[in-house]
């Protein structure tokens, strides 16, 4: 195992969601964790993915409490006021694509930019973004969900690229994209997620277990909650 050190500090971005909240609760309950902080629109400091300045300011304020050994970005968007996932090309529109990419790709990209410097330089550090198996190009056999699939595929590329740069200054850092599986949450509810999804607490425990066991050589990878490496 390649576990985090006793006394590690953790951040969860998107802590008000089902998975983010479960991740934060799990980290706070870990006796090895000295401090676990959740971030969102209404926390202090506040972090709003629609407002780049808040991402930068939150990172600046939290830097003094660092280094942060475990940083997890758990926010995401599948459906909302802009509509449901597109099943056909004819349903594509700018408003939905922009909203989906803003939350699933552009926001996490800025989190990578501003929060990766908060990882320890000479110790083990973990930075994970929640992706989705449907973002795998190689595994796409059903089609549909155009914006969501594309936004997660783009997120995977950003994560992979960032991992190469961060490794130059943080050689023990592990940056990965994680697939949580289907979880009973507001995000999955319209797709029978409350019936077929696992409890968020189970998903959080699984993903933290996978993260904790990844070696530095795994940085830049895409993993399922089972530990399976997923195709790009």
PDB file of C-alpha atoms in Angstrom:
ATOM      1  CA  UNK A   1       0.000   0.000   0.000  1.00  0.00           C
ATOM      2  CA  UNK A   2       1.017   3.592  -0.630  1.00  0.00           C
ATOM      3  CA  UNK A   3      -1.087   5.199   2.072  1.00  0.00           C
ATOM      4  CA  UNK A   4      -1.175   8.845   3.048  1.00  0.00           C
ATOM      5  CA  UNK A   5       0.880   9.922   6.074  1.00  0.00           C
ATOM      6  CA  UNK A   6      -0.629  10.278   9.519  1.00  0.00           C
ATOM      7  CA  UNK A   7      -1.678  13.891   9.982  1.00  0.00           C
ATOM      8  CA  UNK A   8      -2.554  14.447   6.323  1.00  0.00           C
ATOM      9  CA  UNK A   9      -4.843  17.312   5.237  1.00  0.00           C
ATOM     10  CA  UNK A  10      -7.674  16.925   2.733  1.00  0.00           C
ATOM     11  CA  UNK A  11      -9.886  19.139   0.588  1.00  0.00           C
ATOM     12  CA  UNK A  12     -13.139  18.197  -1.136  1.00  0.00           C
ATOM     13  CA  UNK A  13     -14.457  20.577  -3.778  1.00  0.00           C
ATOM     14  CA  UNK A  14     -18.165  20.135  -4.394  1.00  0.00           C
ATOM     15  CA  UNK A  15     -18.794  18.917  -0.854  1.00  0.00           C
ATOM     16  CA  UNK A  16     -22.521  19.717  -0.914  1.00  0.00           C
ATOM     17  CA  UNK A  17     -23.269  16.990  -3.465  1.00  0.00           C
ATOM     18  CA  UNK A  18     -24.053  13.401  -2.495  1.00  0.00           C
ATOM     19  CA  UNK A  19     -20.631  11.990  -3.402  1.00  0.00           C
ATOM     20  CA  UNK A  20     -18.688  15.061  -2.274  1.00  0.00           C
ATOM     21  CA  UNK A  21     -20.448  15.061   1.082  1.00  0.00           C
ATOM     22  CA  UNK A  22     -19.770  11.357   1.549  1.00  0.00           C
ATOM     23  CA  UNK A  23     -16.102  11.812   0.671  1.00  0.00           C
ATOM     24  CA  UNK A  24     -15.766  14.657   3.156  1.00  0.00           C
ATOM     25  CA  UNK A  25     -17.473  12.653   5.925  1.00  0.00           C
ATOM     26  CA  UNK A  26     -15.221   9.682   5.267  1.00  0.00           C
ATOM     27  CA  UNK A  27     -12.084  11.811   5.373  1.00  0.00           C
ATOM     28  CA  UNK A  28     -13.182  13.577   8.549  1.00  0.00           C
ATOM     29  CA  UNK A  29     -13.723  10.189  10.186  1.00  0.00           C
ATOM     30  CA  UNK A  30     -10.260   8.916   9.238  1.00  0.00           C
ATOM     31  CA  UNK A  31      -8.055   9.004  12.369  1.00  0.00           C
ATOM     32  CA  UNK A  32      -5.016   9.656  10.157  1.00  0.00           C
ATOM     33  CA  UNK A  33      -6.583  12.880   8.813  1.00  0.00           C
ATOM     34  CA  UNK A  34      -5.654  16.012  10.752  1.00  0.00           C
ATOM     35  CA  UNK A  35      -7.973  18.317   8.781  1.00  0.00           C
ATOM     36  CA  UNK A  36     -10.638  17.803   6.112  1.00  0.00           C
ATOM     37  CA  UNK A  37     -12.308  20.846   4.533  1.00  0.00           C
ATOM     38  CA  UNK A  38     -15.238  20.997   2.139  1.00  0.00           C
ATOM     39  CA  UNK A  39     -15.556  23.756  -0.439  1.00  0.00           C
ATOM     40  CA  UNK A  40     -18.549  25.064  -2.361  1.00  0.00           C
ATOM     41  CA  UNK A  41     -20.480  28.180  -3.263  1.00  0.00           C
ATOM     42  CA  UNK A  42     -21.544  28.883   0.325  1.00  0.00           C
ATOM     43  CA  UNK A  43     -18.468  27.836   2.286  1.00  0.00           C
ATOM     44  CA  UNK A  44     -15.723  30.035   3.698  1.00  0.00           C
ATOM     45  CA  UNK A  45     -13.755  30.475   1.602  1.00  0.00           C
ATOM     46  CA  UNK A  46     -16.357  30.161  -1.139  1.00  0.00           C
ATOM     47  CA  UNK A  47     -15.590  28.381  -4.387  1.00  0.00           C
ATOM     48  CA  UNK A  48     -17.917  28.850  -7.360  1.00  0.00           C
ATOM     49  CA  UNK A  49     -16.964  27.045 -10.569  1.00  0.00           C
ATOM     50  CA  UNK A  50     -18.701  29.813 -12.535  1.00  0.00           C
ATOM     51  CA  UNK A  51     -16.414  32.429 -11.002  1.00  0.00           C
ATOM     52  CA  UNK A  52     -12.695  31.976 -11.693  1.00  0.00           C
ATOM     53  CA  UNK A  53     -11.724  34.585  -9.103  1.00  0.00           C
ATOM     54  CA  UNK A  54     -13.272  32.520  -6.288  1.00  0.00           C
ATOM     55  CA  UNK A  55     -11.271  29.438  -7.313  1.00  0.00           C
ATOM     56  CA  UNK A  56      -8.034  31.407  -7.217  1.00  0.00           C
ATOM     57  CA  UNK A  57      -8.913  33.147  -3.950  1.00  0.00           C
ATOM     58  CA  UNK A  58      -9.935  29.919  -2.199  1.00  0.00           C
ATOM     59  CA  UNK A  59      -6.613  28.330  -3.148  1.00  0.00           C
ATOM     60  CA  UNK A  60      -4.734  31.419  -1.956  1.00  0.00           C
ATOM     61  CA  UNK A  61      -6.486  31.429   1.419  1.00  0.00           C
ATOM     62  CA  UNK A  62      -5.974  27.695   2.000  1.00  0.00           C
ATOM     63  CA  UNK A  63      -2.313  27.680   1.021  1.00  0.00           C
ATOM     64  CA  UNK A  64      -1.217  28.773   4.496  1.00  0.00           C
ATOM     65  CA  UNK A  65      -2.886  25.705   6.062  1.00  0.00           C
ATOM     66  CA  UNK A  66      -1.139  23.345   3.665  1.00  0.00           C
ATOM     67  CA  UNK A  67       0.380  21.406   2.245  1.00  0.00           C
ATOM     68  CA  UNK A  68      -2.800  19.528   1.321  1.00  0.00           C
ATOM     69  CA  UNK A  69      -2.118  15.835   0.815  1.00  0.00           C
ATOM     70  CA  UNK A  70      -5.480  14.843  -0.684  1.00  0.00           C
ATOM     71  CA  UNK A  71      -7.511  17.117  -2.965  1.00  0.00           C
ATOM     72  CA  UNK A  72     -10.674  15.783  -4.601  1.00  0.00           C
ATOM     73  CA  UNK A  73     -12.843  17.612  -7.106  1.00  0.00           C
ATOM     74  CA  UNK A  74     -16.311  16.044  -6.812  1.00  0.00           C
ATOM     75  CA  UNK A  75     -18.601  18.570  -8.524  1.00  0.00           C
ATOM     76  CA  UNK A  76     -20.327  17.674 -11.784  1.00  0.00           C
ATOM     77  CA  UNK A  77     -23.332  18.332 -14.013  1.00  0.00           C
ATOM     78  CA  UNK A  78     -25.422  15.839 -15.976  1.00  0.00           C
ATOM     79  CA  UNK A  79     -28.756  17.645 -16.244  1.00  0.00           C
ATOM     80  CA  UNK A  80     -30.285  20.902 -15.078  1.00  0.00           C
ATOM     81  CA  UNK A  81     -32.216  23.934 -16.222  1.00  0.00           C
ATOM     82  CA  UNK A  82     -30.604  23.597 -19.644  1.00  0.00           C
ATOM     83  CA  UNK A  83     -32.190  20.166 -20.135  1.00  0.00           C
ATOM     84  CA  UNK A  84     -31.496  16.446 -20.040  1.00  0.00           C
ATOM     85  CA  UNK A  85     -28.553  14.686 -21.753  1.00  0.00           C
ATOM     86  CA  UNK A  86     -28.881  14.773 -25.539  1.00  0.00           C
ATOM     87  CA  UNK A  87     -29.794  11.443 -27.116  1.00  0.00           C
ATOM     88  CA  UNK A  88     -29.532  12.630 -30.726  1.00  0.00           C
ATOM     89  CA  UNK A  89     -27.402  15.048 -32.757  1.00  0.00           C
ATOM     90  CA  UNK A  90     -30.494  17.103 -33.464  1.00  0.00           C
ATOM     91  CA  UNK A  91     -30.782  17.967 -29.769  1.00  0.00           C
ATOM     92  CA  UNK A  92     -27.357  19.640 -29.549  1.00  0.00           C
ATOM     93  CA  UNK A  93     -27.403  23.336 -28.676  1.00  0.00           C
ATOM     94  CA  UNK A  94     -24.929  25.913 -27.439  1.00  0.00           C
ATOM     95  CA  UNK A  95     -26.630  26.614 -24.106  1.00  0.00           C
ATOM     96  CA  UNK A  96     -26.528  23.009 -22.957  1.00  0.00           C
ATOM     97  CA  UNK A  97     -23.016  22.328 -24.240  1.00  0.00           C
ATOM     98  CA  UNK A  98     -21.653  25.485 -22.633  1.00  0.00           C
ATOM     99  CA  UNK A  99     -23.280  24.757 -19.263  1.00  0.00           C
ATOM    100  CA  UNK A 100     -22.051  21.149 -19.244  1.00  0.00           C
ATOM    101  CA  UNK A 101     -18.486  22.001 -20.223  1.00  0.00           C
ATOM    102  CA  UNK A 102     -18.345  24.927 -17.818  1.00  0.00           C
ATOM    103  CA  UNK A 103     -19.059  22.678 -14.830  1.00  0.00           C
ATOM    104  CA  UNK A 104     -17.491  19.402 -15.934  1.00  0.00           C
ATOM    105  CA  UNK A 105     -14.402  20.641 -17.775  1.00  0.00           C
ATOM    106  CA  UNK A 106     -13.545  24.325 -17.465  1.00  0.00           C
ATOM    107  CA  UNK A 107     -14.147  24.577 -13.701  1.00  0.00           C
ATOM    108  CA  UNK A 108     -12.100  21.474 -12.861  1.00  0.00           C
ATOM    109  CA  UNK A 109      -9.336  22.704 -15.183  1.00  0.00           C
ATOM    110  CA  UNK A 110      -9.049  25.875 -13.111  1.00  0.00           C
ATOM    111  CA  UNK A 111      -9.108  23.792  -9.931  1.00  0.00           C
ATOM    112  CA  UNK A 112      -6.145  21.840 -11.308  1.00  0.00           C
ATOM    113  CA  UNK A 113      -4.354  25.092 -12.113  1.00  0.00           C
ATOM    114  CA  UNK A 114      -4.875  26.749  -8.739  1.00  0.00           C
ATOM    115  CA  UNK A 115      -4.918  23.799  -6.338  1.00  0.00           C
ATOM    116  CA  UNK A 116      -2.188  21.477  -7.627  1.00  0.00           C
ATOM    117  CA  UNK A 117       0.512  23.835  -6.230  1.00  0.00           C
ATOM    118  CA  UNK A 118      -0.970  23.164  -2.768  1.00  0.00           C
ATOM    119  CA  UNK A 119       0.159  19.521  -2.895  1.00  0.00           C
ATOM    120  CA  UNK A 120       3.288  18.621  -0.886  1.00  0.00           C
ATOM    121  CA  UNK A 121       6.473  18.842  -2.934  1.00  0.00           C
ATOM    122  CA  UNK A 122       8.464  16.171  -1.123  1.00  0.00           C
ATOM    123  CA  UNK A 123       5.726  13.905   0.221  1.00  0.00           C
ATOM    124  CA  UNK A 124       2.985  11.755  -1.235  1.00  0.00           C
ATOM    125  CA  UNK A 125       0.038  13.794  -2.514  1.00  0.00           C
ATOM    126  CA  UNK A 126      -3.231  12.854  -4.215  1.00  0.00           C
ATOM    127  CA  UNK A 127      -5.368  14.978  -6.513  1.00  0.00           C
ATOM    128  CA  UNK A 128      -8.432  13.345  -8.051  1.00  0.00           C
ATOM    129  CA  UNK A 129     -11.201  14.589 -10.310  1.00  0.00           C
ATOM    130  CA  UNK A 130     -14.468  12.700 -10.596  1.00  0.00           C
ATOM    131  CA  UNK A 131     -14.890  11.666 -14.194  1.00  0.00           C
ATOM    132  CA  UNK A 132     -17.220   9.001 -15.649  1.00  0.00           C
ATOM    133  CA  UNK A 133     -16.848   5.780 -17.577  1.00  0.00           C
ATOM    134  CA  UNK A 134     -19.105   7.225 -20.288  1.00  0.00           C
ATOM    135  CA  UNK A 135     -16.293   9.713 -20.916  1.00  0.00           C
ATOM    136  CA  UNK A 136     -14.161   6.866 -22.249  1.00  0.00           C
ATOM    137  CA  UNK A 137     -13.887   7.118 -26.041  1.00  0.00           C
ATOM    138  CA  UNK A 138     -12.697   3.529 -26.327  1.00  0.00           C
ATOM    139  CA  UNK A 139     -15.591   2.193 -24.264  1.00  0.00           C
ATOM    140  CA  UNK A 140     -18.346   4.165 -26.042  1.00  0.00           C
ATOM    141  CA  UNK A 141     -20.625   1.604 -27.702  1.00  0.00           C
ATOM    142  CA  UNK A 142     -24.066   3.063 -27.034  1.00  0.00           C
ATOM    143  CA  UNK A 143     -23.736   6.692 -28.163  1.00  0.00           C
ATOM    144  CA  UNK A 144     -25.932   9.480 -26.809  1.00  0.00           C
ATOM    145  CA  UNK A 145     -25.252  11.846 -23.906  1.00  0.00           C
ATOM    146  CA  UNK A 146     -23.144  13.968 -26.243  1.00  0.00           C
ATOM    147  CA  UNK A 147     -22.204  16.923 -24.040  1.00  0.00           C
ATOM    148  CA  UNK A 148     -21.683  14.881 -20.887  1.00  0.00           C
ATOM    149  CA  UNK A 149     -19.504  12.269 -22.604  1.00  0.00           C
ATOM    150  CA  UNK A 150     -17.434  14.928 -24.376  1.00  0.00           C
ATOM    151  CA  UNK A 151     -17.012  17.069 -21.255  1.00  0.00           C
ATOM    152  CA  UNK A 152     -15.656  14.120 -19.288  1.00  0.00           C
ATOM    153  CA  UNK A 153     -13.371  13.016 -22.146  1.00  0.00           C
ATOM    154  CA  UNK A 154     -11.959  16.555 -22.234  1.00  0.00           C
ATOM    155  CA  UNK A 155     -11.565  16.528 -18.446  1.00  0.00           C
ATOM    156  CA  UNK A 156      -9.581  13.294 -18.721  1.00  0.00           C
ATOM    157  CA  UNK A 157      -7.200  14.916 -21.212  1.00  0.00           C
ATOM    158  CA  UNK A 158      -6.716  17.959 -18.995  1.00  0.00           C
ATOM    159  CA  UNK A 159      -5.981  15.712 -16.009  1.00  0.00           C
ATOM    160  CA  UNK A 160      -3.521  13.611 -17.983  1.00  0.00           C
ATOM    161  CA  UNK A 161      -1.706  16.690 -19.284  1.00  0.00           C
ATOM    162  CA  UNK A 162      -1.590  18.317 -15.846  1.00  0.00           C
ATOM    163  CA  UNK A 163      -0.127  15.154 -14.334  1.00  0.00           C
ATOM    164  CA  UNK A 164       2.894  15.399 -16.629  1.00  0.00           C
ATOM    165  CA  UNK A 165       3.612  18.990 -15.627  1.00  0.00           C
ATOM    166  CA  UNK A 166       2.994  18.494 -11.894  1.00  0.00           C
ATOM    167  CA  UNK A 167       5.312  15.446 -11.792  1.00  0.00           C
ATOM    168  CA  UNK A 168       8.248  17.714 -12.596  1.00  0.00           C
ATOM    169  CA  UNK A 169       7.885  19.639  -9.330  1.00  0.00           C
ATOM    170  CA  UNK A 170       5.928  17.132  -7.203  1.00  0.00           C
ATOM    171  CA  UNK A 171       7.461  13.727  -8.009  1.00  0.00           C
ATOM    172  CA  UNK A 172       5.344  11.842  -5.476  1.00  0.00           C
ATOM    173  CA  UNK A 173       2.040  13.392  -6.555  1.00  0.00           C
ATOM    174  CA  UNK A 174      -0.671  11.169  -8.023  1.00  0.00           C
ATOM    175  CA  UNK A 175      -3.205  12.927 -10.249  1.00  0.00           C
ATOM    176  CA  UNK A 176      -6.033  10.698 -11.462  1.00  0.00           C
ATOM    177  CA  UNK A 177      -9.528  10.694 -12.912  1.00  0.00           C
ATOM    178  CA  UNK A 178     -11.971   8.509 -10.971  1.00  0.00           C
ATOM    179  CA  UNK A 179     -15.207   6.838 -12.062  1.00  0.00           C
ATOM    180  CA  UNK A 180     -17.523   6.497  -9.038  1.00  0.00           C
ATOM    181  CA  UNK A 181     -20.026   4.151 -10.669  1.00  0.00           C
ATOM    182  CA  UNK A 182     -23.767   4.715 -10.495  1.00  0.00           C
ATOM    183  CA  UNK A 183     -24.605   6.337  -7.176  1.00  0.00           C
ATOM    184  CA  UNK A 184     -28.015   7.111  -5.739  1.00  0.00           C
ATOM    185  CA  UNK A 185     -28.022  10.919  -6.005  1.00  0.00           C
ATOM    186  CA  UNK A 186     -29.874  13.865  -7.507  1.00  0.00           C
ATOM    187  CA  UNK A 187     -27.562  13.611 -10.535  1.00  0.00           C
ATOM    188  CA  UNK A 188     -28.594  10.024 -11.297  1.00  0.00           C
ATOM    189  CA  UNK A 189     -32.193  10.167 -10.045  1.00  0.00           C
ATOM    190  CA  UNK A 190     -33.840  10.786 -13.459  1.00  0.00           C
ATOM    191  CA  UNK A 191     -32.138   7.633 -14.749  1.00  0.00           C
ATOM    192  CA  UNK A 192     -33.350   5.292 -11.974  1.00  0.00           C
ATOM    193  CA  UNK A 193     -30.178   6.076 -10.072  1.00  0.00           C
ATOM    194  CA  UNK A 194     -31.983   6.039  -6.743  1.00  0.00           C
ATOM    195  CA  UNK A 195     -33.055   2.458  -7.483  1.00  0.00           C
ATOM    196  CA  UNK A 196     -29.958   0.994  -9.129  1.00  0.00           C
ATOM    197  CA  UNK A 197     -27.236   3.183  -7.655  1.00  0.00           C
ATOM    198  CA  UNK A 198     -25.045   2.354  -4.677  1.00  0.00           C
ATOM    199  CA  UNK A 199     -25.097   4.511  -1.537  1.00  0.00           C
ATOM    200  CA  UNK A 200     -22.788   7.523  -1.808  1.00  0.00           C
ATOM    201  CA  UNK A 201     -20.979   6.392   1.337  1.00  0.00           C
ATOM    202  CA  UNK A 202     -20.030   3.108  -0.345  1.00  0.00           C
ATOM    203  CA  UNK A 203     -18.784   4.906  -3.456  1.00  0.00           C
ATOM    204  CA  UNK A 204     -16.715   7.287  -1.330  1.00  0.00           C
ATOM    205  CA  UNK A 205     -15.129   4.433   0.616  1.00  0.00           C
ATOM    206  CA  UNK A 206     -14.290   2.566  -2.591  1.00  0.00           C
ATOM    207  CA  UNK A 207     -12.722   5.567  -4.313  1.00  0.00           C
ATOM    208  CA  UNK A 208     -10.658   6.564  -1.282  1.00  0.00           C
ATOM    209  CA  UNK A 209      -9.428   2.990  -1.012  1.00  0.00           C
ATOM    210  CA  UNK A 210      -8.334   3.058  -4.658  1.00  0.00           C
ATOM    211  CA  UNK A 211      -6.676   6.466  -4.270  1.00  0.00           C
ATOM    212  CA  UNK A 212      -4.828   5.470  -1.127  1.00  0.00           C
ATOM    213  CA  UNK A 213      -3.278   2.480  -2.844  1.00  0.00           C
ATOM    214  CA  UNK A 214      -2.072   4.084  -6.080  1.00  0.00           C
ATOM    215  CA  UNK A 215       1.699   4.429  -6.551  1.00  0.00           C
ATOM    216  CA  UNK A 216       3.289   7.556  -8.004  1.00  0.00           C
ATOM    217  CA  UNK A 217       3.626   5.709 -11.321  1.00  0.00           C
ATOM    218  CA  UNK A 218      -0.172   5.684 -11.619  1.00  0.00           C
ATOM    219  CA  UNK A 219      -0.350   9.453 -12.029  1.00  0.00           C
ATOM    220  CA  UNK A 220      -2.260  10.568 -15.090  1.00  0.00           C
ATOM    221  CA  UNK A 221      -4.469   7.463 -15.052  1.00  0.00           C
ATOM    222  CA  UNK A 222      -8.217   6.858 -15.282  1.00  0.00           C
ATOM    223  CA  UNK A 223      -9.600   4.418 -12.706  1.00  0.00           C
ATOM    224  CA  UNK A 224     -12.927   2.953 -11.676  1.00  0.00           C
ATOM    225  CA  UNK A 225     -14.023   2.674  -8.051  1.00  0.00           C
ATOM    226  CA  UNK A 226     -13.061  -1.014  -8.275  1.00  0.00           C
ATOM    227  CA  UNK A 227      -9.440  -0.147  -8.981  1.00  0.00           C
ATOM    228  CA  UNK A 228      -9.750  -1.170 -12.633  1.00  0.00           C
ATOM    229  CA  UNK A 229      -7.842   1.063 -15.062  1.00  0.00           C
ATOM    230  CA  UNK A 230     -10.231   2.349 -17.716  1.00  0.00           C
ATOM    231  CA  UNK A 231      -9.513   2.948 -21.417  1.00  0.00           C
ATOM    232  CA  UNK A 232      -9.307   6.511 -22.698  1.00  0.00           C
TER     233      UNK A 232
END
